[in-house]
Every structure is written in structure tokens, then in C-alpha cells.
XYZ file of C-alpha atoms in Angstrom:
752
model
C 0.019 0.002 -0.042
C 1.089 3.544 -0.512
C 2.098 5.701 2.423
C -0.428 8.306 1.385
C -3.673 7.715 2.953
C -7.104 8.947 1.858
C -9.679 9.679 4.653
C -13.087 8.661 3.368
C -16.254 10.508 4.345
C -17.945 7.884 6.445
C -17.102 7.783 10.085
C -17.762 4.043 10.907
C -17.819 0.812 8.964
C -19.603 -2.496 9.864
C -17.673 -5.604 8.868
C -17.636 -9.289 9.642
C -14.725 -10.733 11.611
C -13.344 -14.320 11.245
C -10.090 -15.777 12.456
C -7.857 -18.809 11.846
C -8.123 -19.803 15.619
C -11.782 -20.789 15.315
C -14.781 -20.870 13.053
C -16.568 -18.260 15.041
C -17.897 -15.241 12.873
C -19.006 -11.917 14.512
C -19.967 -8.513 13.223
C -18.407 -5.397 14.571
C -18.595 -1.662 13.947
C -15.247 0.250 13.930
C -14.391 3.846 13.310
C -12.477 4.433 10.015
C -10.042 6.735 11.852
C -8.507 4.014 13.946
C -5.127 2.562 12.944
C -4.596 -1.006 11.895
C -2.529 -1.620 15.038
C -5.514 -0.438 17.169
C -7.771 -2.575 15.134
C -5.459 -5.684 15.788
C -5.587 -4.912 19.499
C -9.415 -4.995 19.446
C -9.578 -8.121 17.376
C -7.176 -9.959 19.694
C -10.027 -10.387 22.195
C -12.558 -11.322 19.469
C -10.483 -13.891 17.486
C -8.012 -15.191 20.009
C -5.225 -14.342 17.682
C -2.126 -12.550 19.114
C -1.801 -8.914 18.170
C 2.005 -9.208 17.705
C 1.751 -11.949 15.161
C -1.580 -11.348 13.630
C -2.091 -10.596 9.836
C -5.350 -9.067 8.436
C -6.940 -9.843 5.088
C -9.786 -7.849 3.576
C -12.439 -9.715 1.637
C -15.409 -8.099 -0.256
C -18.975 -9.029 -0.093
C -18.518 -11.754 -2.658
C -15.777 -13.219 -0.544
C -12.945 -12.322 -2.816
C -9.520 -11.133 -1.422
C -9.196 -7.380 -1.822
C -5.881 -6.673 -0.052
C -3.902 -7.262 3.100
C -3.991 -4.707 5.876
C -0.225 -4.673 6.353
C 0.649 -1.179 7.467
C 0.113 -0.924 11.332
C 0.327 2.864 11.131
C -2.294 3.300 8.397
C -5.900 4.223 9.227
C -8.618 1.755 8.564
C -10.267 4.213 6.345
C -7.243 4.443 4.020
C -8.160 0.920 2.781
C -11.124 0.230 0.478
C -13.224 -1.189 3.291
C -17.026 -0.836 3.007
C -20.006 -2.131 5.047
C -20.586 -5.875 4.747
C -17.005 -6.716 3.978
C -14.922 -9.375 5.983
C -11.686 -9.115 7.757
C -9.888 -12.445 8.347
C -7.315 -12.556 11.153
C -4.505 -15.017 10.553
C -2.118 -16.140 13.317
C 0.068 -19.300 12.852
C 1.062 -19.203 16.502
C -2.496 -19.727 17.739
C -4.040 -21.567 14.818
C -6.009 -24.570 16.108
C -5.776 -23.468 19.771
C -9.566 -23.990 20.153
C -10.061 -26.950 18.012
C -9.252 -29.392 20.723
C -11.997 -28.251 23.012
C -14.535 -28.268 20.193
C -13.478 -31.915 19.455
C -13.745 -32.958 22.974
C -10.072 -33.574 23.399
C -7.163 -31.777 25.066
C -4.075 -30.570 23.211
C -2.112 -33.810 23.813
C -5.116 -35.893 22.337
C -6.534 -37.144 25.647
C -10.246 -37.078 26.296
C -11.516 -34.162 28.398
C -13.195 -34.711 31.746
C -16.979 -34.555 31.671
C -19.614 -34.481 34.366
C -23.267 -35.443 34.285
C -25.952 -33.013 35.479
C -26.861 -35.435 38.381
C -23.304 -35.478 39.700
C -23.006 -31.741 39.435
C -26.154 -31.201 41.523
C -24.744 -33.587 44.331
C -21.584 -31.598 44.573
C -21.474 -29.068 47.432
C -19.033 -26.240 46.445
C -20.655 -25.134 43.171
C -22.444 -22.060 41.687
C -25.765 -23.939 41.679
C -25.411 -24.549 45.423
C -24.463 -20.816 45.857
C -27.655 -19.728 44.094
C -29.709 -22.123 46.055
C -28.351 -20.898 49.428
C -28.781 -17.236 48.580
C -32.222 -17.631 46.960
C -31.106 -16.500 43.521
C -32.294 -17.183 40.091
C -34.762 -20.023 39.901
C -34.478 -20.482 43.682
C -35.654 -16.852 44.527
C -38.634 -16.453 46.669
C -41.697 -15.441 44.862
C -43.297 -12.140 46.256
C -47.117 -12.402 45.754
C -47.495 -8.643 45.755
C -44.773 -8.216 43.152
C -46.288 -10.981 41.061
C -49.653 -9.347 41.259
C -48.180 -6.031 40.084
C -46.293 -7.750 37.263
C -49.597 -9.363 36.044
C -51.433 -5.918 36.225
C -48.504 -4.271 34.275
C -48.590 -6.998 31.635
C -52.372 -6.635 31.390
C -52.086 -2.909 30.878
C -49.261 -3.355 28.340
C -51.512 -5.759 26.473
C -54.485 -3.490 26.386
C -52.302 -0.558 25.251
C -50.787 -2.666 22.506
C -54.105 -3.853 21.273
C -55.229 -0.324 20.686
C -52.927 -0.412 17.669
C -54.116 -2.576 14.883
C -51.814 -3.979 12.049
C -51.932 -1.678 9.013
C -52.762 1.562 11.005
C -50.544 4.633 10.477
C -48.510 5.835 13.483
C -45.711 8.036 14.508
C -43.014 6.712 16.731
C -40.196 8.118 18.811
C -36.824 6.587 20.080
C -35.081 8.490 22.782
C -32.246 10.427 21.281
C -33.665 10.290 17.691
C -36.200 12.229 15.688
C -39.711 10.997 15.457
C -40.476 8.733 12.425
C -43.777 7.798 10.730
C -44.681 4.344 9.543
C -47.382 1.527 9.623
C -47.931 -0.937 12.353
C -46.913 -4.353 11.050
C -46.816 -6.535 14.160
C -48.629 -6.559 17.579
C -47.851 -9.308 20.074
C -45.352 -11.166 22.108
C -41.916 -12.279 20.929
C -39.508 -14.978 21.821
C -36.419 -12.726 22.106
C -37.834 -10.691 25.095
C -40.841 -10.801 27.351
C -43.711 -8.365 27.084
C -45.894 -7.016 24.317
C -44.190 -5.501 21.295
C -45.205 -3.360 18.405
C -43.258 -3.652 15.275
C -43.468 -0.571 12.932
C -42.587 -0.657 9.164
C -41.114 2.963 8.646
C -41.664 5.018 5.567
C -38.001 5.482 5.167
C -34.950 3.233 5.861
C -34.035 4.719 9.240
C -34.634 1.458 11.210
C -32.513 -1.548 12.209
C -33.746 -4.850 10.672
C -36.117 -6.494 8.231
C -38.882 -7.786 10.489
C -36.915 -10.787 11.827
C -34.984 -11.287 15.047
C -32.471 -14.126 15.825
C -33.615 -15.972 12.816
C -37.383 -15.830 13.470
C -39.506 -13.751 11.122
C -42.397 -11.764 12.516
C -43.437 -9.894 9.415
C -42.035 -9.039 5.988
C -40.138 -5.855 5.412
C -37.170 -4.557 3.499
C -33.857 -4.163 5.440
C -33.622 -1.124 7.741
C -37.343 -0.204 7.582
C -38.263 -1.642 11.015
C -38.312 -0.225 14.515
C -39.113 -2.904 17.247
C -37.340 -1.894 20.467
C -37.915 -1.834 24.177
C -37.383 1.966 24.159
C -39.899 2.457 21.318
C -42.619 4.899 22.075
C -45.799 5.002 20.002
C -46.635 8.691 20.056
C -50.073 7.926 18.649
C -52.172 7.059 15.538
C -50.890 9.645 13.181
C -53.433 11.932 11.520
C -52.287 12.364 8.024
C -54.083 15.560 7.671
C -52.164 17.290 10.383
C -49.418 19.675 9.222
C -46.928 18.650 11.959
C -46.471 16.674 15.112
C -46.349 19.913 17.046
C -49.611 21.394 15.623
C -52.208 22.571 17.960
C -54.785 20.119 16.958
C -57.019 22.352 15.042
C -56.482 20.506 11.650
C -59.527 18.940 10.034
C -60.687 15.587 11.381
C -60.337 12.755 8.720
C -61.586 9.280 8.477
C -59.317 6.302 8.568
C -55.988 7.470 7.227
C -55.754 5.054 4.295
C -59.269 6.091 3.201
C -58.213 9.865 3.540
C -55.169 9.273 1.449
C -56.989 7.399 -1.226
C -59.623 10.072 -1.391
C -56.837 12.713 -1.622
C -55.039 10.881 -4.449
C -58.221 10.573 -6.360
C -59.017 14.334 -5.974
C -55.635 15.310 -6.983
C -55.690 13.024 -10.097
C -59.132 14.463 -11.077
C -57.935 18.012 -11.016
C -54.499 17.685 -12.197
C -54.135 14.338 -13.960
C -51.615 12.803 -11.719
C -49.818 13.270 -8.331
C -46.638 14.122 -10.295
C -48.399 16.944 -12.077
C -49.678 18.377 -8.866
C -46.091 18.236 -7.380
C -44.692 19.951 -10.473
C -47.322 22.646 -10.067
C -46.561 23.280 -6.329
C -42.790 23.403 -6.870
C -43.044 25.529 -9.851
C -45.123 28.120 -7.961
C -42.554 28.072 -5.144
C -39.539 28.366 -7.436
C -41.146 31.135 -9.534
C -41.790 33.178 -6.298
C -38.430 32.637 -4.645
C -35.858 31.868 -7.297
C -36.629 32.757 -10.923
C -39.498 35.204 -10.975
C -41.624 36.861 -11.789
C -44.150 36.383 -8.975
C -47.332 34.942 -10.611
C -50.441 36.886 -10.464
C -52.392 34.103 -8.830
C -49.785 34.202 -5.968
C -49.709 37.967 -5.632
C -50.819 37.807 -2.098
C -48.467 35.704 0.290
C -49.591 32.982 2.400
C -51.743 34.043 5.390
C -49.813 34.464 8.690
C -51.501 31.719 10.660
C -51.079 29.196 7.764
C -47.511 30.366 7.163
C -46.626 29.647 10.762
C -48.097 26.171 10.706
C -46.196 25.477 7.346
C -43.060 26.880 8.950
C -43.457 24.508 12.083
C -44.119 21.591 9.887
C -41.041 22.111 7.594
C -38.930 22.763 10.763
C -40.019 19.355 12.023
C -38.891 17.765 8.856
C -35.460 19.598 8.778
C -34.893 19.639 12.517
C -33.594 23.072 11.919
C -35.062 26.645 12.003
C -36.309 27.538 8.468
C -36.030 30.992 6.812
C -38.986 33.422 7.188
C -37.996 35.138 4.002
C -39.507 32.406 1.738
C -42.810 33.271 0.105
C -45.674 30.860 -0.412
C -44.390 28.321 2.166
C -47.767 26.406 1.733
C -46.596 25.103 -1.726
C -43.418 23.649 -0.213
C -45.137 22.286 2.910
C -47.901 20.562 0.830
C -45.454 19.085 -1.584
C -43.375 17.697 1.307
C -46.489 16.305 2.898
C -47.472 14.501 -0.160
C -44.064 12.832 -0.540
C -43.918 11.972 3.240
C -47.407 10.419 2.985
C -46.286 8.112 0.349
C -48.775 9.200 -2.211
C -45.828 8.209 -4.446
C -44.484 4.635 -3.651
C -41.493 4.883 -1.413
C -38.138 4.678 -3.028
C -39.441 4.308 -6.525
C -37.968 6.663 -9.205
C -40.554 9.378 -8.976
C -40.544 9.368 -5.187
C -36.649 9.777 -5.229
C -36.883 12.562 -7.905
C -39.289 14.678 -5.834
C -37.556 13.856 -2.454
C -34.283 15.151 -3.949
C -35.860 18.469 -5.167
C -37.551 19.009 -1.924
C -34.207 18.447 0.003
C -32.574 20.955 -2.301
C -35.295 23.676 -1.731
C -35.417 23.029 2.110
C -31.651 23.272 2.445
C -31.748 26.574 0.703
C -33.979 27.856 3.534
C -31.547 26.891 6.328
C -28.432 28.697 7.669
C -26.527 25.433 8.422
C -26.496 22.096 6.813
C -29.272 19.817 8.111
C -28.203 16.363 9.301
C -31.797 15.225 8.953
C -31.833 16.135 5.140
C -28.296 14.805 4.738
C -29.630 11.466 5.953
C -32.636 11.552 3.556
C -30.281 12.226 0.727
C -27.887 9.372 1.603
C -30.787 7.021 1.663
C -31.507 8.007 -1.907
C -27.919 7.902 -3.258
C -27.138 4.585 -1.534
C -30.424 3.057 -2.473
C -29.315 3.310 -6.106
C -32.715 3.957 -7.610
C -32.540 5.793 -10.916
C -35.004 7.205 -13.391
C -35.789 5.174 -16.435
C -32.902 5.201 -18.890
C -33.595 7.896 -21.372
C -33.382 7.522 -25.329
C -30.201 9.084 -26.660
C -32.131 9.809 -29.979
C -33.462 13.328 -29.235
C -35.043 13.780 -32.698
C -37.859 11.412 -32.095
C -40.240 13.501 -30.066
C -40.373 16.498 -27.578
C -41.217 13.862 -24.942
C -37.742 12.149 -25.551
C -36.035 15.415 -25.083
C -37.923 16.050 -21.781
C -37.195 12.559 -20.497
C -33.604 12.936 -21.394
C -33.134 16.262 -19.617
C -35.137 15.133 -16.556
C -32.803 12.197 -16.176
C -29.636 14.272 -16.180
C -31.281 17.109 -14.136
C -31.898 14.558 -11.427
C -28.497 12.893 -11.550
C -26.669 16.340 -11.439
C -28.970 17.631 -8.640
C -27.916 14.472 -6.602
C -24.335 15.457 -7.318
C -24.852 19.173 -6.221
C -26.517 17.946 -3.136
C -23.677 15.505 -2.300
C -21.192 18.420 -2.662
C -23.263 20.578 -0.353
C -23.230 17.814 2.365
C -19.467 17.147 1.951
C -20.125 13.881 0.076
C -17.551 14.637 -2.607
C -16.843 11.015 -3.418
C -20.518 10.411 -4.467
C -20.691 13.635 -6.387
C -17.515 13.024 -8.456
C -18.729 9.611 -9.315
C -22.161 10.793 -10.404
C -20.612 13.618 -12.620
C -18.144 11.313 -14.092
C -20.838 8.798 -15.044
C -22.940 11.608 -16.653
C -19.856 12.919 -18.704
C -19.230 9.413 -19.940
C -22.888 8.977 -20.880
C -22.829 12.225 -22.778
C -19.440 11.598 -24.367
C -18.255 14.878 -22.837
C -14.470 15.405 -22.347
C -13.064 18.718 -20.947
C -9.796 19.759 -19.566
C -7.915 22.813 -18.746
C -5.273 24.198 -21.042
C -3.442 27.356 -21.731
C -2.877 29.844 -24.599
C -1.633 33.411 -25.049
C -4.374 36.037 -24.950
C -5.613 39.443 -23.586
C -8.333 40.284 -21.100
C -9.100 43.909 -21.867
C -9.916 45.727 -25.082
C -6.816 48.044 -24.922
C -4.258 45.346 -23.725
C -1.395 45.199 -26.281
C 0.796 42.309 -24.805
C -0.578 38.854 -24.756
C -0.121 36.769 -21.581
C -0.684 33.109 -20.796
C -4.393 32.474 -20.084
C -6.248 29.380 -19.026
C -9.247 27.965 -21.103
C -11.353 25.021 -21.016
C -10.561 22.599 -23.733
C -13.854 20.894 -24.724
C -13.437 17.891 -27.037
C -16.099 17.662 -29.735
C -18.405 14.675 -29.514
C -17.506 13.858 -33.069
C -13.842 12.877 -32.948
C -13.469 13.172 -36.700
C -15.168 16.234 -37.889
C -13.989 19.571 -36.466
C -16.513 22.348 -35.682
C -14.861 24.516 -38.335
C -11.794 24.562 -40.529
C -8.590 24.445 -38.483
C -6.138 27.146 -39.775
C -2.355 26.680 -39.017
C -2.055 29.945 -37.026
C -0.906 30.556 -33.537
C -3.293 29.424 -30.793
C -5.773 28.021 -33.304
C -6.351 25.173 -30.849
C -7.765 27.688 -28.314
C -10.076 29.050 -30.867
C -11.241 25.496 -31.863
C -11.888 24.812 -28.117
C -13.897 27.995 -27.951
C -16.029 26.873 -30.874
C -16.445 23.436 -29.372
C -17.696 25.096 -26.284
C -20.182 27.139 -28.263
C -21.828 23.981 -29.624
C -22.599 22.518 -26.181
C -26.195 21.471 -25.495
C -27.912 22.711 -22.359
C -27.526 19.189 -20.720
C -23.776 19.363 -21.484
C -23.533 22.884 -20.197
C -25.067 21.926 -16.755
C -22.875 18.912 -16.682
C -19.798 21.150 -17.096
C -21.149 23.303 -14.348
C -21.261 20.429 -11.963
C -17.830 19.309 -13.077
C -16.435 22.674 -12.133
C -17.964 22.389 -8.613
C -16.395 18.988 -8.333
C -13.063 20.351 -9.532
C -13.257 23.069 -6.836
C -13.921 20.548 -4.020
C -11.224 18.215 -5.190
C -8.499 20.824 -5.229
C -6.585 22.882 -2.635
C -7.621 26.455 -1.933
C -5.077 28.604 -3.686
C -4.773 31.330 -6.282
C -4.721 29.089 -9.256
C -8.088 27.407 -8.425
C -9.806 30.856 -9.050
C -8.470 31.009 -12.611
C -9.354 27.351 -13.272
C -12.926 27.941 -12.213
C -13.072 31.196 -14.305
C -12.154 29.125 -17.318
C -15.046 26.862 -16.668
C -17.447 29.839 -16.287
C -16.173 31.620 -19.400
C -16.687 28.448 -21.488
C -20.315 28.297 -20.387
C -20.737 32.019 -21.253
C -19.514 31.718 -24.836
C -22.999 30.666 -26.208
C -25.639 30.519 -23.551
C -28.270 27.817 -24.220
C -29.795 27.333 -20.728
C -30.916 30.362 -18.715
C -30.218 28.611 -15.435
C -26.843 27.362 -16.328
C -25.748 30.856 -17.667
C -27.126 32.502 -14.478
C -25.163 29.961 -12.366
C -21.972 30.624 -14.430
C -22.345 34.454 -13.995
C -22.989 33.985 -10.208
C -19.899 31.884 -9.790
C -17.777 34.349 -11.934
C -19.135 37.283 -9.740
C -18.364 35.460 -6.527
C -14.894 34.557 -7.663
C -14.079 38.192 -8.566
C -15.570 39.459 -5.252
C -13.803 36.771 -3.165
C -17.153 35.432 -1.954
C -16.657 31.837 -3.296
C -16.367 29.404 -0.479
C -13.031 27.725 -0.382
C -11.289 30.289 -2.842
C -8.362 32.300 -1.862
C -10.078 35.711 -2.117
C -9.762 38.359 -4.772
C -7.242 40.634 -3.265
C -5.727 41.470 -6.594
C -8.866 41.994 -8.435
C -9.093 45.147 -10.566
C -11.663 47.826 -9.935
C -13.342 47.166 -13.266
C -13.796 43.405 -12.380
C -15.265 44.390 -9.043
C -17.568 46.814 -10.639
C -18.709 44.201 -13.121
C -19.201 41.689 -10.508
C -21.266 43.996 -8.241
C -23.509 45.065 -11.391
C -23.831 41.258 -12.176
C -24.976 40.391 -8.702
C -27.493 43.218 -8.610
C -28.851 42.189 -11.935
C -29.337 38.626 -10.979
C -31.017 39.595 -7.699
C -33.393 41.925 -9.651
C -34.654 38.976 -11.961
C -37.560 38.250 -9.570
C -39.118 41.618 -10.093
C -39.087 41.615 -13.942
C -42.534 41.119 -15.391
C -41.784 38.418 -17.969
C -44.008 35.560 -17.104
C -43.786 33.997 -20.624
C -39.962 33.385 -20.060
C -40.438 31.353 -16.872
C -40.534 27.958 -18.707
C -37.267 28.979 -20.305
C -35.691 29.960 -16.934
C -37.070 26.770 -15.318
C -35.305 24.383 -17.753
C -32.681 22.284 -15.974
C -33.123 24.531 -12.848
C -32.491 21.816 -10.270
C -29.108 20.923 -11.817
C -27.643 24.432 -11.518
C -27.619 24.862 -7.663
C -29.101 28.415 -7.983
C -29.734 30.246 -4.631
C -33.026 31.879 -3.813
C -33.187 35.591 -4.426
C -32.613 36.579 -0.727
C -29.255 34.716 -0.816
C -28.293 36.733 -3.771
C -29.258 39.873 -1.991
C -27.130 38.801 1.104
C -24.173 38.168 -1.328
C -24.623 41.686 -2.785
C -24.739 43.079 0.841
C -21.560 41.149 1.698
C -19.916 42.351 -1.417
C -20.832 46.029 -0.615
C -19.503 45.693 2.959
C -16.231 44.225 1.572
C -15.682 47.333 -0.766
C -16.404 49.688 2.036
C -20.239 50.432 1.676
C -20.912 50.166 5.301
C -23.436 52.368 7.168
C -21.979 51.684 10.674
C -25.302 52.195 12.432
C -25.473 49.486 15.143
C -28.254 51.329 16.959
C -30.520 51.098 13.900
C -29.610 47.379 13.476
C -30.532 46.683 17.207
C -33.820 48.610 16.799
C -34.796 46.466 13.738
C -33.983 43.231 15.498
C -35.891 44.261 18.662
C -38.964 45.188 16.565
C -38.761 41.698 14.986
C -38.539 40.230 18.502
C -41.648 42.154 19.659
C -43.527 40.313 16.940
C -42.091 36.798 17.527
C -39.188 35.558 19.620
C -36.845 33.186 17.829
C -33.379 31.806 18.664
C -32.064 33.320 15.478
C -33.070 36.852 16.310
C -31.555 36.562 19.792
C -28.319 35.377 18.263
C -28.274 38.255 15.925
C -29.049 40.789 18.869
C -26.082 39.385 20.684
C -23.806 39.967 17.731
C -25.024 43.482 17.374
C -24.984 44.491 21.104
C -22.126 42.321 22.144
C -24.200 41.144 25.022
C -23.718 37.380 25.217
C -26.529 36.750 27.645
C -28.722 36.875 24.566
C -26.968 33.778 23.395
C -27.983 31.985 26.539
C -31.630 33.078 26.007
C -31.475 31.706 22.350
C -30.189 28.383 23.544
C -32.945 28.055 26.232
C -35.619 29.132 23.808
C -34.501 26.525 21.258
C -34.549 23.766 23.900
C -30.955 23.020 23.322
C -31.271 22.815 19.452
C -29.772 26.068 18.236
C -26.167 25.167 17.162
C -25.577 28.822 16.311
C -26.066 29.996 19.897
C -23.753 27.289 21.412
C -21.170 27.878 18.692
C -21.077 31.480 19.281
C -20.694 30.919 23.052
C -17.857 28.643 22.192
C -16.052 31.373 20.192
C -16.631 33.863 23.072
C -15.097 31.540 25.627
C -12.128 30.707 23.333
C -11.256 34.354 22.853
C -11.439 34.827 26.597
C -9.000 31.900 27.053
C -11.586 29.687 28.783
C -10.809 26.574 26.705
C -12.724 24.020 28.874
C -15.872 26.061 28.599
C -15.348 26.601 24.957
C -14.895 22.797 24.521
C -18.182 22.213 26.372
C -20.151 24.795 24.133
C -18.628 23.452 20.920
C -19.689 19.882 21.985
C -23.159 21.125 22.471
C -23.143 22.853 19.106
C -21.708 19.752 17.301
C -24.238 17.513 18.979
C -27.026 19.613 17.654
C -25.531 19.768 14.144
C -22.359 17.755 13.287
C -22.066 19.195 9.637
C -19.934 22.176 10.857
C -16.340 21.845 9.417
C -15.227 25.248 10.941
C -16.675 24.524 14.334
C -14.841 21.109 14.317
C -11.655 22.841 13.531
C -11.978 25.416 16.271
C -13.114 22.815 18.815
C -9.900 20.932 17.981
C -7.753 23.991 18.620
C -9.406 24.425 22.000
C -8.833 20.755 22.752
C -5.116 21.178 21.974
C -4.832 24.203 24.192
C -6.598 22.262 26.993
C -4.315 19.238 26.576
C -7.104 16.909 25.276
C -4.967 15.362 22.480
C -7.415 12.422 21.725
C -10.405 14.818 21.416
C -8.330 17.199 19.282
C -7.293 14.402 17.000
C -10.845 13.359 16.499
C -12.040 17.046 15.867
C -9.317 17.658 13.239
C -9.972 14.444 11.436
C -13.651 15.272 11.223
C -12.833 18.683 10.012
C -10.524 17.355 7.324
C -13.123 14.822 6.271
C -15.680 17.583 5.634
C -13.267 19.975 4.083
C -10.369 18.034 2.559
C -8.849 21.260 1.164
C -8.363 22.654 4.691
C -4.595 22.456 5.077
C -4.614 23.809 8.548
C -6.789 20.963 9.622
C -4.276 18.453 8.171
C -1.405 20.199 9.728
C -3.039 20.282 13.175
C -4.063 16.593 12.844
C -0.430 15.673 12.288
C 0.426 17.796 15.374
C -2.186 16.080 17.486
């Protein structure tokens, strides 16, 4: 193996363990960050092999040898180990050590001594006699009162269990986890533990098994769709018409849930033709009002306040994060999410995965931080491997073929963009590579002499994107034997890109950014991608996304870039004007152009209009346009607090007034769920040199939301200062996993 190790994105891996010393097989879960030597130390107790002489072999799920885990200093995650694989421990020194006992013979071949049960009961100094003397186990005295209470408790448990009938909808909660919805699939007693049990078939694969325990099947279910635990709490029969678990109960009463859903499906199909058509209508209304514009006349008035609050509460229960109050027409998004969650579309079928991914994208855009709940939903889609129907490459047959072709790639590239957003770069690069191969699209960065301004006289080396034509024989135009004609041919090839090819290159540029270190050259490379897409715009969304990326690069606002300290005043001015123009698209009254703007929208990762306005505000602050009126900012925040108190407003008030007591208020108001409040308290404690308190606050923040690479890094620094080396190592490793281009995290990880 190479001495350069790759840290994979997953934290833990579940593998089977076998050893040469016995035929026993076990399954264990190990962190990928542990070294091979640490793994051998743990396997010594499992396999009976000696750590000093043990060798490990890795086998895939088909029991084929993958490699030998030979480097004791390497991390387990540096090897291609995945869930379900097997690690075999070989140790010649201990091989066969347990075979003698299994065969009923000692190491020298002599028969082992055995004793009958009758002889054992007659002996005096035994554990059986100890239990008998101390009234333990089967010899314990039976307390009539305790036995009566047990019978009453069992009767109550049985009566409660029988209130749930197989097939009814319910909502369940396990301590320490979010509530889930599903269908009761089993009610009764089991052989693995006493008492009455309720088995729930979940709507999504967030469970533990497939309806069987210890080889005995209680009901049929796909893997990981079942919750059947002692700690399981059935919250109640779930009313599908309610907008959220935390609603105040004034939703309409409905008949039996299955009947209600059937009637809802019929009504939707009668009015809109199909559930898919209705979902498209809802999402288009939301996108038009918040992303692309213009606001439709039928949606001129926003959602009523009471309905808006209920929709906000429902979406917050889905994301487990506070949602933005800037979104218009939340009822469209909430209703779409309800339809998908209610399984009006069959779970984990192509259309269900398509709309689930689109809703994840729209919901994440409403949040300040990455949502672990949405990340889990996304990974269940990606790892499930469900894809849309394979499109026909012949796009001349019909408009339906073109729509199917574009929908397929729009969905695949949306999954790639979401994987990048949730730090799953490995999956994103795989998806984009597959799309490029399917399209026959080849692109690479190259260089040529050129000028950037109209009055520049001397040519300098410039980066450009070399796009190979799909026809490898016929050139897009005649190639003249002049200097840099290759660059001109590349420009012409880029001008012939189809809309799907353009959005594929857009995703490839995002993957390129995530797979490279943050330095000055990465900005020029990304500009080469953006400029290639702007040669001949064929997709409004792709063009807007390319312009946005170019503006962010020139303003130094692109996450992970090195900044734009050397940007010229003309480039800054162009970038500011471009951001302003993009943010003004929502107000332009061009409703007939919406379908053109909507084309391939989900594949382009366009932000909502308020995000663009925030980018513009950040850019203006960066170039010096700052009012410096903290009193006015405080007044605006307090006016908002007078209308409705939220943890986010108290966090903002603390940042404006520098009164950190407001952060404690935000933490209490969120019931320990506001990661921003705990994170800010951690930064305050760190600046004050109170590293133990800073560690505590960062641990609370990361427990509420673990997808925070900068918080992990700062937490690691505090651990180093406090002398907690093991915690610092874990923190820096997690930060490097989320942001592989963070060289400071890698450097500190080496120090730890």
C-alpha cells in the first residue's frame, strides 16, 4: 500500500470478523479513523489471535480477497473497506488453539473430563449451590405482591398494544432520535424478550432490521425499515391531515388514514391528471416566487400569517432546523413535502426519489446550516441506487424524448450538487463522471496566449477550458495553422454545447473546486469553466449560475477560494452589477419566459433571491459600503422580537450589542437545538481563554448539528490548548473529512 492515505467520508464501517483460531464469525462496527494496530488490539479479544503475530486480510462481499491490511500505522479508512466486507485474522502461532476443546479432546489428544448433571447437583461447592443458598435465580422467593403487580402491568401493556391494529398509520419516537412515521406491522409477544411488542414498518430506511430477530421472522419488510425496540414509544395514531407533530390540533378531522389518502389521491388526479403533475405545479409556484421570478399573479398575495406559521413549524419538524422566514408561499413547499412523506408516491421508486431530492434542495436553501436530517434523507436516496428510467439518446424522435432525457440528467446532477453541499464529494464526483461518460463529454484545462481587456497590447498566458467535440473526426470549423488556433477551436467546441452538456460542465467545475486545494490558481481554473459556459448561452439557469460563480470569484465570496485581493476595480464593478442584475430578476414582469428559466433549474444549484441579496450586501460591505449604524440594527432586531421571539433573532441581537447573555436566551428558547447559539458561546469563551468552557459549548453545538467543519476545527484548537489530545485528533480528522482542502486541519491533525 502507498504511504499516502485517503480519509473517506464515512465515520464508521460495519464488517464481519473471522479468525484462523476458530470458526466463530462476528460482526463489529469500527471507526475508520483507527489505525490497523489499534484494530488488531481489539480483534485480539474477538478472534483469540495474538496482536504481535496477527495478519489481516480484507475480503469483499463476494468473499474475494481485496488486499492485506499490512501497514500498522495506516488508518482503517485508508483501505477500500465498506459495510458488509469481511476481515480475516491469521495467526500461525494460535491456529487450532480452540479446535481441541471443540472436538472434546485436550491438546495432547487425551479425552476431556466430563460430568453429568446429576453428579453436578450432588456436589457441594458449586455455583448452583451458591444460588440455592442465597435464593437467587430459579431459587428466588416469589413475592405475591410483586407477582400481582407484574400481572397488572402485563395486562395494561397488552391492552395498550391492542389499541394499535396492524396496518394503521402511526408516529414513533426512540429516545435520542427524531420521530418517524410508519405503519404498524406487528402486535404481540416475541421469543427474544418478554412483554408485548409493536413492530413498525417505517416510511424511510431509518430502522434496524427487516422484521426478523434471531432468525425468526415476525413480518415481511425490506432491510432497515423496522423499529421494534424496548425503548420504542408509539406517540399515537398519526393523523395524515395534520401539518406537523407539534400542531395545536385544529386541523380537520379525517376518517381512517388509508381512506383519507385514497380520497386525496383521487381528488388530485381528477384536478391535475396525476400526483406528479400536482407536485410539479406546487414546486413551480414556489420556485417562481423565490428563485426565478416573476411572482405569478395568482400568487400575488403571500400565504396568510396563521397558515404560514403552521407550514413553517411543519417544515422545521422535517429539517430539525429553523427555516427561513424570507420564503414566500411556504404552503406550496409544505404541501409538496406532505405529499411525498405521506407516500402518495410509492417509497423509493424513481418518482419518489426525484421529488424527494428536489424538496431536499429547496429545504436546504432555507437553512443557515447544513441539516443532518436532510443529509440522512439524501444518502438514503444515493445509497439506495434507484434511478429514473434510462432515456433514449435519440432526441429527434419527439419532444417527450427530449424532456425525459433532460429530466434524467437534471436529477443525476441535482444529486451530485446535493452531495457536494453535504461534503459527500466522493459520491458527487462518481455521479458527474458517469454523466460525462454517458454524454461523451470530455473537458480539460489548457493554456494559450491572450488578452483580457480591449486595450491590452501584450498577450499573456491564459487558462481556457478545452472541450473535445463529441464527433472525434469532424472539427466544428476549419482549423487554420495559425498561432493558438487550438484555443479558438476549443472556444468553438464550447459554443456547440447542448443545455444538458452545459449543466454537466457546471457540476464538473464544482467537483473540481472541491477536489483541489484552496489557492490562487483554483480561481483562474474556475473562471475558465465559467467563461466556457458563457460563450454561447443555451440554458438560462446554467448561464445565471455561471455568471453568479464568476461574480463570486471576482468578489472573493466563493467558499473555499483564496479571495480576490488582486482583483481590478473594473472586475469588482462588473461583479457588483452582475449580482445586482441577478437579484433583480424576480421583479421583472416576464411570465412568458419562466419555462425557459425553469429548464434544468435543479441541476444548476441556483440560490433563492434573498441569498443573492445577502451576497450583494456582503460584497458592498467588503468594498467599504458600510453604514456603521449598530443602533438602527438593534432597533430592527428588537422590533422583530416584539412580533415573534426566535433563537436566530436573539443570536443576531447578541452579535450587534455584544451582550452574550442573549446567546443563553437563544439556547434556552431552542430547547438545546440552536447550534448557532452554542457555537457563538464557544467562540466567546475561546477568545477569553476559557478553553474548557469553549470545549463544552462546541460539543453542544456539534451534538445539535455535526455538519460544521469550521466548528470542528475550532473545537480541535481548544482541545489542543486544554491538553485533550485524543479529542483534538478526532476534531481535526472530522474537519478534514468535511473539508479536505483545509490544510490547517491536516497540519493540526499531524500535530495532534
